[in-house]
Short mmCIF file of C-alpha atoms and ligand atoms in Angstrom, two decimals:
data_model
loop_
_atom_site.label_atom_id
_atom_site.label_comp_id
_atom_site.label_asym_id
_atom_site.label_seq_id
_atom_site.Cartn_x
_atom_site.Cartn_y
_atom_site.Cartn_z
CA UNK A 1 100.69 57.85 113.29
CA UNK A 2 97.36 59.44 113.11
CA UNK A 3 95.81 59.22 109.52
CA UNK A 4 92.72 61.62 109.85
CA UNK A 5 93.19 65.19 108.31
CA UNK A 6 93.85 68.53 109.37
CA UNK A 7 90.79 71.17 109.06
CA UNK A 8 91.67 74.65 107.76
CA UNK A 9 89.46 77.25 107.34
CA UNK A 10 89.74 80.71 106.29
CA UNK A 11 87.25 83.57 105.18
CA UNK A 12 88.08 82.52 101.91
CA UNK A 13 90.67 81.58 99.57
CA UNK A 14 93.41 83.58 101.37
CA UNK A 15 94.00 80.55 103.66
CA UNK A 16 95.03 78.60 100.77
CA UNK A 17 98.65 80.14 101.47
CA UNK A 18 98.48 78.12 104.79
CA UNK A 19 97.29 75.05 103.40
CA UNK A 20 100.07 75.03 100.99
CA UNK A 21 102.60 75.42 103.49
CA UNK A 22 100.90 72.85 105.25
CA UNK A 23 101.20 70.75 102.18
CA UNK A 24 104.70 71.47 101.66
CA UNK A 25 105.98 70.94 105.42
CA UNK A 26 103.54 67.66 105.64
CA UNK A 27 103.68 65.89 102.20
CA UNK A 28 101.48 63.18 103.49
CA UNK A 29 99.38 64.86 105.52
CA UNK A 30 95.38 65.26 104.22
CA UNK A 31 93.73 68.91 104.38
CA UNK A 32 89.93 69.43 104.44
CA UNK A 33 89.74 72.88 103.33
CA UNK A 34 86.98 75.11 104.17
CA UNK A 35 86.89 78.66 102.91
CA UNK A 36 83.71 80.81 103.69
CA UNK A 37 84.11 82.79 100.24
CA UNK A 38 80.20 84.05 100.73
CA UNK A 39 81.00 85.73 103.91
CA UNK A 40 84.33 87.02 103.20
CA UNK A 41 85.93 89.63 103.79
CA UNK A 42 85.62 89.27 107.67
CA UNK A 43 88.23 91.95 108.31
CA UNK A 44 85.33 95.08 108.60
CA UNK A 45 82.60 92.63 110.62
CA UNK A 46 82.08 92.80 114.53
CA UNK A 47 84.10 90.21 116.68
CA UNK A 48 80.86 88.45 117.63
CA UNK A 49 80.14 87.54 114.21
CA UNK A 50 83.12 86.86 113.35
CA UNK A 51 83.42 84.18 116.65
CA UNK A 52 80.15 83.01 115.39
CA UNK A 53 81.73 81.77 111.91
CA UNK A 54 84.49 80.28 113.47
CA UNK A 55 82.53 77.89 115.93
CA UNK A 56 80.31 77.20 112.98
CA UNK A 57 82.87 76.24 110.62
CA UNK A 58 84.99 74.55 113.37
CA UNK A 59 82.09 72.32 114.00
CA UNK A 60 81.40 71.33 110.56
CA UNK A 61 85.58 70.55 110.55
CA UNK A 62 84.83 68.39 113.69
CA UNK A 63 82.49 66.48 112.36
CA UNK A 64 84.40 65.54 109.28
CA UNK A 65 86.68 63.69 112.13
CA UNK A 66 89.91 66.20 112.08
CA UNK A 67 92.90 65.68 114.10
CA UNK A 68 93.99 69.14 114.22
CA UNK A 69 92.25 72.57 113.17
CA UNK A 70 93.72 75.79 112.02
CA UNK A 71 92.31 78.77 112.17
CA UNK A 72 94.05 80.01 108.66
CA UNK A 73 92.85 83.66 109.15
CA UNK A 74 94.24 86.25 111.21
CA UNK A 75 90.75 88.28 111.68
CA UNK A 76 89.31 85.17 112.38
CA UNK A 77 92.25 83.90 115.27
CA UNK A 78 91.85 87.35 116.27
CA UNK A 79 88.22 87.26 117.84
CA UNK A 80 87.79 83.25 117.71
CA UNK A 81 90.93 81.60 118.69
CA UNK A 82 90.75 81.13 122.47
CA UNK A 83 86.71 80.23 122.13
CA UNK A 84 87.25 77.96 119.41
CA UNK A 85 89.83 75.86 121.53
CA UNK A 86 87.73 75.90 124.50
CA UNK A 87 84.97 74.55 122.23
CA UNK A 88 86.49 71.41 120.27
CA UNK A 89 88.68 68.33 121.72
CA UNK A 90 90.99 68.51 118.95
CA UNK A 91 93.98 71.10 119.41
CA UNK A 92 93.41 74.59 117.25
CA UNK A 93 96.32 76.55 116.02
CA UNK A 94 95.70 80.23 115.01
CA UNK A 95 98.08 81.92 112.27
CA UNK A 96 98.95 85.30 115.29
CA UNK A 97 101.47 83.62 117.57
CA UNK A 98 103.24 82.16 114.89
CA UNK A 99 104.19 84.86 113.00
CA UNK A 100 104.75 86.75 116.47
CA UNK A 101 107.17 84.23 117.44
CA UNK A 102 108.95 84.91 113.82
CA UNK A 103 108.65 88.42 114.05
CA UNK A 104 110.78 89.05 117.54
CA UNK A 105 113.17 85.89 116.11
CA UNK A 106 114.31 87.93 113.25
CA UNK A 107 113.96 92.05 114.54
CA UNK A 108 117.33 93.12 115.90
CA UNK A 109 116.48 96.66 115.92
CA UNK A 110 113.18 95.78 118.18
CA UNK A 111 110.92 97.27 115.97
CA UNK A 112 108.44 95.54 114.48
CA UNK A 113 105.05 96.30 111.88
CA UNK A 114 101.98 94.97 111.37
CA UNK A 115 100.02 94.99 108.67
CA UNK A 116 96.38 92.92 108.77
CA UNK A 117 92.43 93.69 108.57
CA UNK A 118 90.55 96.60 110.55
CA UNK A 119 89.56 93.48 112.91
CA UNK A 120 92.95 92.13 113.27
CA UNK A 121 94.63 95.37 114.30
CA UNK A 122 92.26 96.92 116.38
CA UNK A 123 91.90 93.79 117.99
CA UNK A 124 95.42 94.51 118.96
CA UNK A 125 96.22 90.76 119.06
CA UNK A 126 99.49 90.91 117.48
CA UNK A 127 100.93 93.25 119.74
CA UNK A 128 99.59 91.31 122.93
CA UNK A 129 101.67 87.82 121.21
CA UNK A 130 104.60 90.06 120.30
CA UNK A 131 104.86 91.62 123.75
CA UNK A 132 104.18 88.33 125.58
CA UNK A 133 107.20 86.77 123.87
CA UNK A 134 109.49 89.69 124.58
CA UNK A 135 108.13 93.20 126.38
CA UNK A 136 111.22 95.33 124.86
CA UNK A 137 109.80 95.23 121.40
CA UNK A 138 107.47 98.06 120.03
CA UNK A 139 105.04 97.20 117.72
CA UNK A 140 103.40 99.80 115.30
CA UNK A 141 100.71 98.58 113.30
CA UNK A 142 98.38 99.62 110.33
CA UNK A 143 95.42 98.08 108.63
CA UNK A 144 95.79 97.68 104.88
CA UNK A 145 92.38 96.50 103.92
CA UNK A 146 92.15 97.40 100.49
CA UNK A 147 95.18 95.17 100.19
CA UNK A 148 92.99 91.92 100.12
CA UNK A 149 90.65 94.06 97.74
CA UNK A 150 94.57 93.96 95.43
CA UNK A 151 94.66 90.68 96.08
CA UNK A 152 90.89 89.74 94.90
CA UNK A 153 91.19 91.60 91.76
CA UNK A 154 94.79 90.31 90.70
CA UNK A 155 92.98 86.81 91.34
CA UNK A 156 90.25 87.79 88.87
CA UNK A 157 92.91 89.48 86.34
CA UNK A 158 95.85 88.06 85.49
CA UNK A 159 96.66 84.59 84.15
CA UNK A 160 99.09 82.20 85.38
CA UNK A 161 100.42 81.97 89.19
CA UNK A 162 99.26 85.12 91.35
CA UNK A 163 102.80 85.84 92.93
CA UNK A 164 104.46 86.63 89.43
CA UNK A 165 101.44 88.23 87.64
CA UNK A 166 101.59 90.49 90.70
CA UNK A 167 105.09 90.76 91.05
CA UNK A 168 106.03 90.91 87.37
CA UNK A 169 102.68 92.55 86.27
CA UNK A 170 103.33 94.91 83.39
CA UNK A 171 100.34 96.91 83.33
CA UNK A 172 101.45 100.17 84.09
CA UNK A 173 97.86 101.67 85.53
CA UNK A 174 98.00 98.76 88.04
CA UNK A 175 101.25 98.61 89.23
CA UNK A 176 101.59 102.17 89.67
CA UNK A 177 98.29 102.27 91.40
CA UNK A 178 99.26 99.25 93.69
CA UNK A 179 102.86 101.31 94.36
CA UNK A 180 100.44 104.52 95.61
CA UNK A 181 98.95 102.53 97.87
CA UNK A 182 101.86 100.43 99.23
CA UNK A 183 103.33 103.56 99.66
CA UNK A 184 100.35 105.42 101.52
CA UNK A 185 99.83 102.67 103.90
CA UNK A 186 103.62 101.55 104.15
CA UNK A 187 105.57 105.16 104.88
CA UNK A 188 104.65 105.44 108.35
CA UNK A 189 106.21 102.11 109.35
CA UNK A 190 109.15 103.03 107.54
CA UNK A 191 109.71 106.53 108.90
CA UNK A 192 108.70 104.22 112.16
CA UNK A 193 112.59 102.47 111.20
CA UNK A 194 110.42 99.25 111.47
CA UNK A 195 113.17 95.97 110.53
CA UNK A 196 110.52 93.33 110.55
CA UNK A 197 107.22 93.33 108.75
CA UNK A 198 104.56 90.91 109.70
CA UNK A 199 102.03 90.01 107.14
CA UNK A 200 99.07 89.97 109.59
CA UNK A 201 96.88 88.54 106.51
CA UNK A 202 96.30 85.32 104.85
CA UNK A 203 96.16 87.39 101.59
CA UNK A 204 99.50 88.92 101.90
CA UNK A 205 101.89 86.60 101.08
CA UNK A 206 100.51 86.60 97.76
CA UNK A 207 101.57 90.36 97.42
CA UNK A 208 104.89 89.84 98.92
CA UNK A 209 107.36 90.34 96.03
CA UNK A 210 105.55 94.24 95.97
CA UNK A 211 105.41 95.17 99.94
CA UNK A 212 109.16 93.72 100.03
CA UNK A 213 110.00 96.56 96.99
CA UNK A 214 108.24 98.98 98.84
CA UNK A 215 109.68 98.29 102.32
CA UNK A 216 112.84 97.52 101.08
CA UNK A 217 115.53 94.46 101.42
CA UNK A 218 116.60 95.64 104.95
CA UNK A 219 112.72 95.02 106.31
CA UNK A 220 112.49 90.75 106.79
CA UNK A 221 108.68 90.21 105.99
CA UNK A 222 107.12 87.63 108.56
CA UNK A 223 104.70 85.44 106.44
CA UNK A 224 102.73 83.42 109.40
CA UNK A 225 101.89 80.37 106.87
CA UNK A 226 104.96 78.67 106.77
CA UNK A 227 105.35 79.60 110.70
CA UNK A 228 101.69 78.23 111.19
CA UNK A 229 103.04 74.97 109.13
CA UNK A 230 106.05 74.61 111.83
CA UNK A 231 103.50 74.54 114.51
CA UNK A 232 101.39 72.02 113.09
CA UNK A 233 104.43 69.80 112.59
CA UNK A 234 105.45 70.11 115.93
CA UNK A 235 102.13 69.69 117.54
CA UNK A 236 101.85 66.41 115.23
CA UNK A 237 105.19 65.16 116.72
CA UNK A 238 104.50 65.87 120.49
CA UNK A 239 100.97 63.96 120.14
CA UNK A 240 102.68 61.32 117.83
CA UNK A 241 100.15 61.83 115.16
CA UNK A 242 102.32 62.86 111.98
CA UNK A 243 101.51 61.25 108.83
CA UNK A 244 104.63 60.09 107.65
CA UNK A 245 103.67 57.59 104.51
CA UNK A 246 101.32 57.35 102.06
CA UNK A 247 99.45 59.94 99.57
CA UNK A 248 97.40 62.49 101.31
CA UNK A 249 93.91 62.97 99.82
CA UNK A 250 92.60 67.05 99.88
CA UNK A 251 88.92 68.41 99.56
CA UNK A 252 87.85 71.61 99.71
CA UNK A 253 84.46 73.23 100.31
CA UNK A 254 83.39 76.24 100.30
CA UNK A 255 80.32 78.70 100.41
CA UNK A 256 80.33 80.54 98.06
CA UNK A 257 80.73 79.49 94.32
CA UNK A 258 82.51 76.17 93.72
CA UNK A 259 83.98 77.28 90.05
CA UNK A 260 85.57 80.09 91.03
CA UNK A 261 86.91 78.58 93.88
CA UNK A 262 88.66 75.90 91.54
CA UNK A 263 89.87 78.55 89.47
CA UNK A 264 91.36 81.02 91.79
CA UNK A 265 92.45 78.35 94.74
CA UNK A 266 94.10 76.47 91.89
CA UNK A 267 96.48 79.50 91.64
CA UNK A 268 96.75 80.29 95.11
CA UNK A 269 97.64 76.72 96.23
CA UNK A 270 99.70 76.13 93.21
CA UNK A 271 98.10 72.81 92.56
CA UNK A 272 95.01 71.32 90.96
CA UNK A 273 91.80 71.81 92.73
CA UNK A 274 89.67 69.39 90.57
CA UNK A 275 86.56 68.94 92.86
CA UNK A 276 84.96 71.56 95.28
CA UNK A 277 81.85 70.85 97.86
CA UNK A 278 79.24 73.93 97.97
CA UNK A 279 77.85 74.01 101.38
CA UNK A 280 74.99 76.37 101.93
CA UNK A 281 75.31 78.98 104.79
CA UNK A 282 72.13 77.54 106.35
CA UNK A 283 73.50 73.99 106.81
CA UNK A 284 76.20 74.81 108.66
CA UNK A 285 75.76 73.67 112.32
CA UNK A 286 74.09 75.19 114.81
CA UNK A 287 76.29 76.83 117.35
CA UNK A 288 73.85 78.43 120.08
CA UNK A 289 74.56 75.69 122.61
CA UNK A 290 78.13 75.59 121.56
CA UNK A 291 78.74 79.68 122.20
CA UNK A 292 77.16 78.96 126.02
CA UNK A 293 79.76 76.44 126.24
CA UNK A 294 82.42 77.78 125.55
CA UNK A 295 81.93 81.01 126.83
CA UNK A 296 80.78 79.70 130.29
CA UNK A 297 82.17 79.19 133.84
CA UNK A 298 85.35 77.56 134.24
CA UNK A 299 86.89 79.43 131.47
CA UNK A 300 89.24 81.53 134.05
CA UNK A 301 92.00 80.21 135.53
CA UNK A 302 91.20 78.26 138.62
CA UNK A 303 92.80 78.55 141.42
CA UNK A 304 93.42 74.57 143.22
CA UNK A 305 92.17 75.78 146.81
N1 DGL B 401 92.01 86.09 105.35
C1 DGL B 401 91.70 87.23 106.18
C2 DGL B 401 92.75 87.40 107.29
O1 DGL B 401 93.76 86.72 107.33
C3 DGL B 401 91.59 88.51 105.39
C4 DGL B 401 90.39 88.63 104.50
C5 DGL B 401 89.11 89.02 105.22
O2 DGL B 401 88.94 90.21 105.61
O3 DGL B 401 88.28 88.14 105.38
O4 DGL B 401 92.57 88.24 108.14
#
């Protein structure tokens, strides 16, 4: 039994849904919680950047002595996963093979959707994990941005837990607006006969009582945070370092403004948030030296001659 605690970052506080899966597959498991709200959204911001973040924020999990790190953003597994494991000793879990492995568990019509950022679809990453797993599946996918932009406001909006103010919302104006825009960015997958959505987003599982209307109750939707939550478990168990007694103490930090963070994770994670570190964008570690690292020789597969 390994005591330390599992680092999870996101963009912002979309990787809140992963933590709470976390929380509810690991009830004794600590989180350290990092979510870079001053730099979010990272879904329209080049790959480089984006890698950037992740190393920086993965180093500033290291040092707060982590047994595990999760890369609780799809954008941000999308450019950052495979340089972010070749950077730290711990093991790092992304939220994209996950919810592929889900995804071509529960099609039986091999078709399969995507919805995530402009960086996590063009970055075609799904696809690649979905195809690895099993070639005979087609993938379409679409990027939904102004989904997290939903999300964001209902945060900012509605009182109460964000899954039933947006499921149950009664404001006319926004749910019909929302329904538009479901619909505008959703018909193609249908008309695609799509059986299995994947919510490519940390965001979306917080929207999906509406997609699920829109798609309808013969599409599964493919939320990777309790998926992500399975592989942590089982990575735990192989290494023998599940936490299996005792009361598991959170934190959370963040960049970006610690009040709002209380009051919107709160809702997200569906549990108190009493105490939130501010860390300032310019004290997060340096990464130059890390970046050569990780992006240096060796990083192929080697042939043993
Ligand atoms: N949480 C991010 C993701 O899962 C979406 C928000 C953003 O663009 O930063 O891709």
């Amino acid at each position: 039994m390994d005591k330390r605690p599992i680092g999870v970052f996101d963009s912002g506080l979309g990787g809140l849904t992963v933590a709470r899966a976390i929380m509810d597959a690991l009830p004794h498991e600590s989180i350290v919680y990092f979510g870079d709200t001053a730099r979010c959204p990272y879904g329209p911001r080049d790959q480089g950047e984006v890698r950037r973040f992740v190393l920086e924020i993965g180093s500033w999990l290291a040092a707060h002595d982590v047994k595990l790190l999760v890369v609780a953003c799809n954008t941000a597994t999308a450019a950052g996963l495979a340089l972010a494991q070749r950077a730290f000793d711990v093991p790092v879990l992304g939220v994209i093979e996950p919810g592929a492995r889900a995804a071509v568990q529960a099609t039986t019509n091999h078709s399969v959707g995507v919805i995530g950022t402009v960086g996590t679809v063009e970055s075609g990453s799904y696809s690649t994990a979905v195809r690895a797993l099993d070639a005979g599946v087609t993938v379409y996918s679409i990027p939904t941005p102004k989904f997290v932009d939903v999300v964001e406001a209902g945060l900012r909006m509605g009182p109460g837990t964000l899954e039933d103010w947006l499921a149950e919302c009664s404001d006319v104006v926004i749910r019909s607006s929302f329904y538009e825009l479901a619909r505008d960015y959703l018909d193609p997958l249908k008309r695609n006969d799509i059986d299995t959505l994947i919510l490519g987003c940390t965001h979306f599982p917080l929207l999906s009582a509406a997609i699920g209307q829109v798609m309808g109750p013969r599409v599964t939707l493919i939320s990777s945070a309790e998926e992500t939550a399975r592989e942590v478990a089982e990575t735990l168990d192989r290494r023998d370092q599940r936490a299996r007694s005792g009361q598991p103490q959170h934190s959370f930090a963040t960049t970006g403004d610690s009040r709002e963070f209380i009051r919107f994770g709160s809702r997200v994670l569906r549990r108190p948030i009493v105490r939130v570190e501010h860390v300032d964008i310019a004290d997060l570690p340096d990464v130059d030296s890390l970046l050569a690292f990780a992006r240096g020789p060796g990083t192929e597969d080697d042939s043993c001659a």
